[in-house]
Amino acid sequence: MRPGMPGGSYRPLSQSDVERIHDAALDILERIGIGDGIPQFVEAATAAGCTLSDAGRVRIPRELVAEMIERAPSSITLYGREPRHDLELSGKRVHFGTAGAAISVLDSHSGRHRPSTLTDLYDFSRLADRLENVHWFSRTVVPTELSDPAVLDINTAYATMAGTSKPIGTSFMQAASVAPTIEMFDMVLGGPGRFAERPFCHLHATTMVPPLRFAIDTAHVMVAAMEHGMPISAITAGQAGATAPATLAGALVQTTAGTLGALTFVQLLSPGHPFIFANWPFVSDLRTGAMSGGSAEAGILNAASAQIANFYDLPSGVAAGMADSKVPDVQAGHEKALTTALAGLSGANLVYESFGMLASLLACSNEMMVIDNDILASVLRAVRGIEVTDETMATDVIEDAVVGEGHFLAAEQTLAVMETEYVYPTVGDRLSPDDWHDQGATDAWQRAGRRVQGILSRHYPAHIAPERDALIRERFDIRLSREDMSPASRRW
Amino acid sequence: MRPGMPGGSYRPLSQSDVERIHDAALDILERIGIGDGIPQFVEAATAAGCTLSDAGRVRIPRELVAEMIERAPSSITLYGREPRHDLELSGKRVHFGTAGAAISVLDSHSGRHRPSTLTDLYDFSRLADRLENVHWFSRTVVPTELSDPAVLDINTAYATMAGTSKPIGTSFMQAASVAPTIEMFDMVLGGPGRFAERPFCHLHATTMVPPLRFAIDTAHVMVAAMEHGMPISAITAGQAGATAPATLAGALVQTTAGTLGALTFVQLLSPGHPFIFANWPFVSDLRTGAMSGGSAEAGILNAASAQIANFYDLPSGVAAGMADSKVPDVQAGHEKALTTALAGLSGANLVYESFGMLASLLACSNEMMVIDNDILASVLRAVRGIEVTDETMATDVIEDAVVGEGHFLAAEQTLAVMETEYVYPTVGDRLSPDDWHDQGATDAWQRAGRRVQGILSRHYPAHIAPERDALIRERFDIRLSREDMSPASRRW
């Protein structure tokens, strides 16, 4: 399994459904518009032909939206700090990674939920560094012990990049944090301007306050990101039934309008800026109003979002793998497998939230992340599909077996395709019931615990060169101590 | 969610892939043929233009196969004993149900695996009777305490129908059991000839000994089923890497050839007989040779099988929802969700093995069956997809919210679509972590235990009228006692 295999064999919407949703979204942008535009945007938008409603909403003509879709790049690269981790976002190439702003972790030792910390974020990062199906690592948990926005922002970015050399993503509480963070990224890479050459971190920008108002603070963060060449994942996350229509089609229309509004914002202010069309319709359980990330409806909506982004030929981001369950139990397993399968098969370029997330994004778990790595191996296998060639159809092999001894285990082809046609689980168990009992009758959660232990007790990667780290610690208020990053002083 | 919603939005094979596999299967039937044909078939086949190889294999010309595909009905009905449970198999209408020949159950009380019994089979049947997403019930476990084939066959059929009025399926150890079983079915319905009017039980026939030999005993069972108007699900279950090629495409070619061979067998001997094209390619873990029912590859293969049956416009049966895990843990959850989603979305008419199965078909579990009912609710929701209409796109509702108070919870539409747009889990939990802890911090397996208890302690349905049951017990050696079927003497 490799990053970037093409999806698209699952299409929840017909072509005409996509066009109708597109058309309704354009209609909304043109008639209703988007509120709370920041001055830079209002100025550029009106110069480009937008009008303001009486309430000050920016109404965007459909021709302008079409022009901005054309202007945005169809293909962008997410860079790793090691080039082998680079991801090319184009077409229907599928990648799975993390995201989230969970405020708790399911503690590996106590098995209880507790507030998440900066050390947890670092641990998730170094765990992700070792899990082959995590294609990039974005902030999973909020370091809840940090309250100052500047400290929170720089430390979130530091802990995220400290554990992995894969592409990363982060978000900012305030625009003022962007420049120092880029400065830190430059220092890690060896000097000023280096980040812009290979921007290894993309911005998670929750662009809208649904329904259809810009998130003002985020808009300023985005402007700062544009100035520093930081790719922007523009996330529009309306929650069907609460902040978006309860009908699935309506939720799609609203979030598509919002993401197109964010696209217009970015492409007007920074033509050609790397932009990820991150249409994330979420779902409410209408009995309680609570978000349900693990529902089928959340899965279908995000698969449809990928299809819409593919229709625009824009790099896409969706959310899947969120579970409503609080622990890695059978519920978490089925919620994650269904939603990630739908997203992956639909051909989303970036499937966010795919690892570790529980409790509808309120919690994250190391063990769950390890299990998700198995789940995503299977999903990626499904994305890859079936290669049909004369060789794989194997009529000669069949004939040999029929006229021969009737089995295929000894066939030359069988050994040859063992690693190419099949994936094997890491914590998944395929023993017979008797052998499984003999070997301790463990469940997958327990086995995942051993793998977490195996990785986190040993994998303290040196992804930040010590001399650069020293300079960074001189320059910035880094709260992740060297002890936090050392096996000698950590308990695993 | 209702039985028979159309799938087909997932297509693992391109149209040309399907045609190549079809062509390779025809080539195999024509050149290599199928061994161990019983005399009735050899006679009919040679009269129809088949030739025998030196080894006595029946070589079937492609024109004859094409004719038999045409001859088989594109649409058949599986009847329930109550008409509300009737299933129409045609097009890409999707149904989920059970099957299996598990030899153990995960005991609800001890939590341990133990040999399965006739009472277990009855309990699975009455549980399935109450689970809304089980669309039919076929034998899940073998009553291992019964060794005499005649006693085993009649009691398997009895216990299967005793618990549910949904369509059922069964299999037979010997052809001699078919006539008495049909006689018992006639008695249940009220008299001779009644079963043939509404055949509520279909035959599971494992037609092939892979690679490409007829299973002789089963062939005789099929002939008997044809005589009694019993629909036949002709299962060809080669195991990739063991009894079929290790390449996925090769496994498909071989099983497709086998199922087309079985189709030719049935349609030559009983033109127009209700026939389910049940192409079940299974998978080996090539590291051990053990079957892996929960693998992605098993899921992809069975989805592709549905696509091939859809290409022939024949009623299709596939297998999905098998888990390698021994217990209802996170592994079981993700294995089941992925494989059933692939099968359902591909548009399989009957997805067998979808409920309760663990340990790659070696074990079955009541709790797992209840959880599978949640899983399949989500999968069916995904099969249903998104309805895109002016009403569901809800631009007016969006406009009202934008100019109004900004939320949708109070919108008239939200309440109206609560039950139509969303499904709600029965044992799945959507509480916040705090509330979940306050309510006992249960996992889904534990909650499933309560639902099993709730159903099995109370639901002893009277699906066999007492006076008819008395006659059946006089006529046949029924081993499921009245005490086994009574709440007064059972512990739950």
mmCIF file of C-alpha atoms in Angstrom, chain B residues 119-370:
data_model
loop_
_atom_site.group_PDB
_atom_site.id
_atom_site.type_symbol
_atom_site.label_atom_id
_atom_site.label_comp_id
_atom_site.label_asym_id
_atom_site.label_seq_id
_atom_site.Cartn_x
_atom_site.Cartn_y
_atom_site.Cartn_z
ATOM 1 C CA THR B 119 -30.828 -24.834 20.659
ATOM 2 C CA ASP B 120 -28.242 -22.256 19.636
ATOM 3 C CA LEU B 121 -29.531 -22.407 16.073
ATOM 4 C CA TYR B 122 -33.090 -21.850 17.294
ATOM 5 C CA ASP B 123 -31.917 -18.928 19.441
ATOM 6 C CA PHE B 124 -30.133 -17.294 16.513
ATOM 7 C CA SER B 125 -33.308 -17.712 14.493
ATOM 8 C CA ARG B 126 -35.566 -16.016 17.027
ATOM 9 C CA LEU B 127 -32.990 -13.278 17.556
ATOM 10 C CA ALA B 128 -32.852 -12.679 13.795
ATOM 11 C CA ASP B 129 -36.649 -12.569 13.817
ATOM 12 C CA ARG B 130 -36.460 -9.408 15.909
ATOM 13 C CA LEU B 131 -33.514 -7.656 14.246
ATOM 14 C CA GLU B 132 -34.899 -5.402 11.565
ATOM 15 C CA ASN B 133 -31.882 -5.513 9.246
ATOM 16 C CA VAL B 134 -31.736 -9.296 9.041
ATOM 17 C CA HIS B 135 -33.709 -9.749 5.851
ATOM 18 C CA TRP B 136 -33.627 -13.527 5.834
ATOM 19 C CA PHE B 137 -32.281 -16.224 8.121
ATOM 20 C CA SER B 138 -30.185 -19.123 6.922
ATOM 21 C CA ARG B 139 -28.584 -21.748 9.122
ATOM 22 C CA THR B 140 -25.748 -20.051 11.051
ATOM 23 C CA VAL B 141 -24.390 -22.914 13.141
ATOM 24 C CA VAL B 142 -24.215 -26.668 12.902
ATOM 25 C CA PRO B 143 -25.969 -28.563 15.708
ATOM 26 C CA THR B 144 -22.807 -30.442 16.568
ATOM 27 C CA GLU B 145 -24.552 -32.842 18.944
ATOM 28 C CA LEU B 146 -26.418 -34.434 16.025
ATOM 29 C CA SER B 147 -24.426 -36.896 13.955
ATOM 30 C CA ASP B 148 -27.002 -38.766 11.898
ATOM 31 C CA PRO B 149 -27.346 -36.918 8.572
ATOM 32 C CA ALA B 150 -31.101 -37.405 8.336
ATOM 33 C CA VAL B 151 -31.653 -36.193 11.896
ATOM 34 C CA LEU B 152 -29.258 -33.297 11.387
ATOM 35 C CA ASP B 153 -30.940 -32.153 8.176
ATOM 36 C CA ILE B 154 -34.542 -32.235 9.386
ATOM 37 C CA ASN B 155 -33.674 -30.634 12.713
ATOM 38 C CA THR B 156 -31.581 -27.912 11.109
ATOM 39 C CA ALA B 157 -34.543 -26.993 8.934
ATOM 40 C CA TYR B 158 -36.945 -27.215 11.880
ATOM 41 C CA ALA B 159 -34.908 -24.992 14.210
ATOM 42 C CA THR B 160 -34.265 -22.509 11.430
ATOM 43 C CA MET B 161 -37.965 -22.010 10.683
ATOM 44 C CA ALA B 162 -39.110 -22.281 14.304
ATOM 45 C CA GLY B 163 -37.626 -18.960 15.327
ATOM 46 C CA THR B 164 -38.603 -16.715 12.446
ATOM 47 C CA SER B 165 -41.219 -16.092 9.792
ATOM 48 C CA LYS B 166 -38.669 -14.400 7.533
ATOM 49 C CA PRO B 167 -37.408 -16.241 4.444
ATOM 50 C CA ILE B 168 -35.006 -18.986 5.456
ATOM 51 C CA GLY B 169 -32.245 -21.001 3.867
ATOM 52 C CA THR B 170 -30.755 -24.338 4.719
ATOM 53 C CA SER B 171 -28.421 -27.004 3.424
ATOM 54 C CA PHE B 172 -28.549 -30.769 3.421
ATOM 55 C CA MET B 173 -26.022 -33.459 4.182
ATOM 56 C CA GLN B 174 -27.842 -35.852 1.837
ATOM 57 C CA ALA B 175 -30.327 -35.762 -1.021
ATOM 58 C CA ALA B 176 -32.617 -38.159 0.847
ATOM 59 C CA SER B 177 -33.369 -35.420 3.363
ATOM 60 C CA VAL B 178 -34.916 -33.054 0.849
ATOM 61 C CA ALA B 179 -38.300 -34.744 0.348
ATOM 62 C CA PRO B 180 -39.045 -35.172 4.081
ATOM 63 C CA THR B 181 -38.011 -31.587 4.752
ATOM 64 C CA ILE B 182 -40.352 -30.307 2.056
ATOM 65 C CA GLU B 183 -43.062 -32.490 3.567
ATOM 66 C CA MET B 184 -42.406 -30.802 6.928
ATOM 67 C CA PHE B 185 -42.550 -27.382 5.275
ATOM 68 C CA ASP B 186 -45.874 -28.331 3.660
ATOM 69 C CA MET B 187 -47.192 -29.363 7.072
ATOM 70 C CA VAL B 188 -46.182 -26.053 8.586
ATOM 71 C CA LEU B 189 -48.017 -24.223 5.812
ATOM 72 C CA GLY B 190 -51.115 -26.393 6.169
ATOM 73 C CA GLY B 191 -50.931 -29.172 3.603
ATOM 74 C CA PRO B 192 -49.287 -30.888 0.634
ATOM 75 C CA GLY B 193 -48.137 -28.632 -2.205
ATOM 76 C CA ARG B 194 -48.189 -25.476 -0.116
ATOM 77 C CA PHE B 195 -44.417 -25.055 -0.026
ATOM 78 C CA ALA B 196 -44.153 -25.043 -3.833
ATOM 79 C CA GLU B 197 -46.667 -22.170 -3.936
ATOM 80 C CA ARG B 198 -44.544 -19.958 -1.694
ATOM 81 C CA PRO B 199 -41.163 -21.623 -1.203
ATOM 82 C CA PHE B 200 -39.975 -19.891 1.950
ATOM 83 C CA CYS B 201 -36.718 -21.813 2.158
ATOM 84 C CA HIS B 202 -33.913 -21.742 -0.358
ATOM 85 C CA LEU B 203 -31.107 -24.222 -0.701
ATOM 86 C CA HIS B 204 -27.506 -23.383 0.099
ATOM 87 C CA ALA B 205 -25.613 -25.628 -2.259
ATOM 88 C CA THR B 206 -21.847 -25.637 -2.154
ATOM 89 C CA THR B 207 -21.660 -26.803 -5.718
ATOM 90 C CA MET B 208 -17.967 -27.092 -6.384
ATOM 91 C CA VAL B 209 -14.991 -28.842 -4.959
ATOM 92 C CA PRO B 210 -12.474 -26.292 -6.104
ATOM 93 C CA PRO B 211 -10.795 -26.196 -8.487
ATOM 94 C CA LEU B 212 -13.636 -26.919 -10.866
ATOM 95 C CA ARG B 213 -15.093 -30.234 -9.847
ATOM 96 C CA PHE B 214 -18.724 -30.768 -8.960
ATOM 97 C CA ALA B 215 -19.445 -31.704 -5.354
ATOM 98 C CA ILE B 216 -21.205 -34.980 -6.096
ATOM 99 C CA ASP B 217 -23.395 -35.217 -2.983
ATOM 100 C CA THR B 218 -24.475 -31.635 -3.383
ATOM 101 C CA ALA B 219 -25.322 -32.226 -7.037
ATOM 102 C CA HIS B 220 -27.800 -34.882 -5.958
ATOM 103 C CA VAL B 221 -29.224 -32.543 -3.317
ATOM 104 C CA MET B 222 -29.682 -29.912 -6.028
ATOM 105 C CA VAL B 223 -31.562 -32.327 -8.251
ATOM 106 C CA ALA B 224 -33.916 -33.075 -5.371
ATOM 107 C CA ALA B 225 -34.354 -29.339 -4.704
ATOM 108 C CA MET B 226 -35.201 -28.768 -8.366
ATOM 109 C CA GLU B 227 -37.910 -31.432 -8.130
ATOM 110 C CA HIS B 228 -39.488 -29.612 -5.192
ATOM 111 C CA GLY B 229 -39.323 -26.075 -6.549
ATOM 112 C CA MET B 230 -36.779 -24.976 -3.969
ATOM 113 C CA PRO B 231 -34.711 -21.964 -5.108
ATOM 114 C CA ILE B 232 -31.026 -22.785 -5.292
ATOM 115 C CA SER B 233 -28.198 -20.581 -4.163
ATOM 116 C CA ALA B 234 -25.279 -22.133 -6.029
ATOM 117 C CA ILE B 235 -22.231 -21.304 -3.999
ATOM 118 C CA THR B 236 -18.775 -21.556 -5.506
ATOM 119 C CA ALA B 237 -16.334 -20.880 -2.744
ATOM 120 C CA GLY B 238 -12.748 -21.244 -3.866
ATOM 121 C CA GLN B 239 -10.166 -20.001 -1.422
ATOM 122 C CA ALA B 240 -7.577 -17.776 -3.099
ATOM 123 C CA GLY B 241 -4.093 -19.104 -2.540
ATOM 124 C CA ALA B 242 -5.284 -22.567 -1.486
ATOM 125 C CA THR B 243 -7.963 -23.928 -3.801
ATOM 126 C CA ALA B 244 -8.004 -20.978 -6.223
ATOM 127 C CA PRO B 245 -5.316 -18.674 -7.639
ATOM 128 C CA ALA B 246 -3.732 -16.297 -5.146
ATOM 129 C CA THR B 247 -4.316 -13.367 -7.474
ATOM 130 C CA LEU B 248 -7.686 -11.718 -6.889
ATOM 131 C CA ALA B 249 -8.494 -11.641 -10.598
ATOM 132 C CA GLY B 250 -7.598 -15.318 -10.902
ATOM 133 C CA ALA B 251 -9.806 -16.256 -7.974
ATOM 134 C CA LEU B 252 -12.670 -14.408 -9.632
ATOM 135 C CA VAL B 253 -12.108 -16.145 -12.951
ATOM 136 C CA GLN B 254 -12.174 -19.566 -11.335
ATOM 137 C CA THR B 255 -15.220 -18.989 -9.129
ATOM 138 C CA THR B 256 -17.088 -17.327 -11.984
ATOM 139 C CA ALA B 257 -16.372 -20.353 -14.172
ATOM 140 C CA GLY B 258 -17.577 -22.617 -11.359
ATOM 141 C CA THR B 259 -20.787 -20.691 -10.784
ATOM 142 C CA LEU B 260 -21.494 -20.588 -14.527
ATOM 143 C CA GLY B 261 -20.935 -24.352 -14.539
ATOM 144 C CA ALA B 262 -23.454 -24.744 -11.726
ATOM 145 C CA LEU B 263 -25.854 -22.480 -13.589
ATOM 146 C CA THR B 264 -25.553 -24.658 -16.663
ATOM 147 C CA PHE B 265 -26.174 -27.738 -14.513
ATOM 148 C CA VAL B 266 -29.354 -26.320 -13.003
ATOM 149 C CA GLN B 267 -30.794 -24.671 -16.095
ATOM 150 C CA LEU B 268 -30.187 -27.710 -18.290
ATOM 151 C CA LEU B 269 -31.919 -30.051 -15.844
ATOM 152 C CA SER B 270 -34.669 -27.655 -14.752
ATOM 153 C CA PRO B 271 -35.133 -24.805 -17.221
ATOM 154 C CA GLY B 272 -36.015 -21.508 -15.556
ATOM 155 C CA HIS B 273 -35.387 -22.801 -12.039
ATOM 156 C CA PRO B 274 -34.886 -20.004 -9.490
ATOM 157 C CA PHE B 275 -31.134 -19.677 -9.266
ATOM 158 C CA ILE B 276 -28.920 -17.410 -7.170
ATOM 159 C CA PHE B 277 -25.505 -16.761 -8.680
ATOM 160 C CA ALA B 278 -23.447 -17.118 -5.503
ATOM 161 C CA ASN B 279 -19.879 -16.515 -6.439
ATOM 162 C CA TRP B 280 -18.030 -16.546 -3.105
ATOM 163 C CA PRO B 281 -14.306 -16.186 -3.571
ATOM 164 C CA PHE B 282 -12.645 -16.598 -0.196
ATOM 165 C CA VAL B 283 -9.146 -15.616 0.813
ATOM 166 C CA SER B 284 -6.231 -17.366 2.508
ATOM 167 C CA ASP B 285 -3.752 -15.632 4.713
ATOM 168 C CA LEU B 286 -0.756 -16.728 2.675
ATOM 169 C CA ARG B 287 1.488 -16.675 5.743
ATOM 170 C CA THR B 288 -0.451 -19.546 7.310
ATOM 171 C CA GLY B 289 -2.896 -20.848 4.718
ATOM 172 C CA ALA B 290 -5.766 -20.078 7.085
ATOM 173 C CA MET B 291 -8.908 -18.533 5.705
ATOM 174 C CA SER B 292 -9.306 -14.810 6.276
ATOM 175 C CA GLY B 293 -12.924 -13.773 5.988
ATOM 176 C CA GLY B 294 -12.333 -10.355 7.513
ATOM 177 C CA SER B 295 -9.649 -9.222 5.103
ATOM 178 C CA ALA B 296 -10.041 -6.339 2.701
ATOM 179 C CA GLU B 297 -9.304 -8.766 -0.115
ATOM 180 C CA ALA B 298 -12.314 -10.902 0.841
ATOM 181 C CA GLY B 299 -14.447 -7.773 0.779
ATOM 182 C CA ILE B 300 -13.195 -6.593 -2.597
ATOM 183 C CA LEU B 301 -13.600 -10.036 -4.138
ATOM 184 C CA ASN B 302 -17.178 -10.393 -3.056
ATOM 185 C CA ALA B 303 -18.070 -6.899 -4.216
ATOM 186 C CA ALA B 304 -16.560 -7.767 -7.575
ATOM 187 C CA SER B 305 -18.610 -10.970 -7.594
ATOM 188 C CA ALA B 306 -21.777 -8.932 -7.188
ATOM 189 C CA GLN B 307 -20.701 -6.766 -10.087
ATOM 190 C CA ILE B 308 -20.184 -9.853 -12.250
ATOM 191 C CA ALA B 309 -23.626 -11.243 -11.334
ATOM 192 C CA ASN B 310 -25.114 -7.839 -12.109
ATOM 193 C CA PHE B 311 -23.380 -7.981 -15.490
ATOM 194 C CA TYR B 312 -25.301 -11.235 -16.148
ATOM 195 C CA ASP B 313 -28.465 -9.674 -14.723
ATOM 196 C CA LEU B 314 -28.835 -12.682 -12.443
ATOM 197 C CA PRO B 315 -29.896 -12.681 -8.779
ATOM 198 C CA SER B 316 -26.664 -12.571 -6.837
ATOM 199 C CA GLY B 317 -25.394 -13.892 -3.553
ATOM 200 C CA VAL B 318 -22.064 -12.943 -2.001
ATOM 201 C CA ALA B 319 -20.464 -13.355 1.408
ATOM 202 C CA ALA B 320 -19.424 -10.485 3.671
ATOM 203 C CA GLY B 321 -19.352 -9.590 7.334
ATOM 204 C CA MET B 322 -17.117 -12.471 8.228
ATOM 205 C CA ALA B 323 -14.628 -11.409 10.866
ATOM 206 C CA ASP B 324 -11.330 -13.031 11.672
ATOM 207 C CA SER B 325 -11.630 -11.794 15.222
ATOM 208 C CA LYS B 326 -12.883 -14.279 17.789
ATOM 209 C CA VAL B 327 -14.898 -11.768 19.813
ATOM 210 C CA PRO B 328 -16.929 -8.587 19.187
ATOM 211 C CA ASP B 329 -13.940 -6.265 19.556
ATOM 212 C CA VAL B 330 -12.695 -3.348 17.500
ATOM 213 C CA GLN B 331 -11.157 -5.730 14.976
ATOM 214 C CA ALA B 332 -14.467 -7.495 14.407
ATOM 215 C CA GLY B 333 -16.131 -4.115 13.994
ATOM 216 C CA HIS B 334 -13.862 -2.830 11.288
ATOM 217 C CA GLU B 335 -13.619 -6.140 9.438
ATOM 218 C CA LYS B 336 -17.377 -6.413 9.281
ATOM 219 C CA ALA B 337 -18.110 -2.815 8.360
ATOM 220 C CA LEU B 338 -15.642 -2.706 5.494
ATOM 221 C CA THR B 339 -16.610 -6.005 3.920
ATOM 222 C CA THR B 340 -20.381 -5.511 4.234
ATOM 223 C CA ALA B 341 -20.109 -1.956 2.937
ATOM 224 C CA LEU B 342 -18.214 -3.076 -0.151
ATOM 225 C CA ALA B 343 -20.732 -5.857 -0.798
ATOM 226 C CA GLY B 344 -23.775 -3.699 -0.180
ATOM 227 C CA LEU B 345 -22.586 -0.727 -2.200
ATOM 228 C CA SER B 346 -21.710 -2.989 -5.116
ATOM 229 C CA GLY B 347 -25.369 -3.997 -5.385
ATOM 230 C CA ALA B 348 -25.424 -7.636 -4.220
ATOM 231 C CA ASN B 349 -28.951 -9.005 -3.929
ATOM 232 C CA LEU B 350 -28.130 -11.259 -1.008
ATOM 233 C CA VAL B 351 -25.197 -10.596 1.271
ATOM 234 C CA TYR B 352 -24.767 -13.809 3.242
ATOM 235 C CA GLU B 353 -22.796 -14.300 6.473
ATOM 236 C CA SER B 354 -23.554 -10.729 7.537
ATOM 237 C CA PHE B 355 -24.708 -11.382 11.095
ATOM 238 C CA GLY B 356 -23.028 -12.932 14.079
ATOM 239 C CA MET B 357 -20.082 -14.557 12.356
ATOM 240 C CA LEU B 358 -16.649 -14.536 13.988
ATOM 241 C CA ALA B 359 -13.373 -16.441 13.641
ATOM 242 C CA SER B 360 -13.680 -16.555 9.859
ATOM 243 C CA LEU B 361 -16.944 -18.511 10.020
ATOM 244 C CA LEU B 362 -15.873 -20.900 12.768
ATOM 245 C CA ALA B 363 -17.963 -19.194 15.450
ATOM 246 C CA CYS B 364 -21.220 -17.291 15.825
ATOM 247 C CA SER B 365 -22.343 -14.934 18.570
ATOM 248 C CA ASN B 366 -25.678 -13.518 19.671
ATOM 249 C CA GLU B 367 -24.065 -10.286 20.817
ATOM 250 C CA MET B 368 -22.226 -9.924 17.547
ATOM 251 C CA MET B 369 -25.489 -10.450 15.701
ATOM 252 C CA VAL B 370 -27.092 -7.579 17.596
#
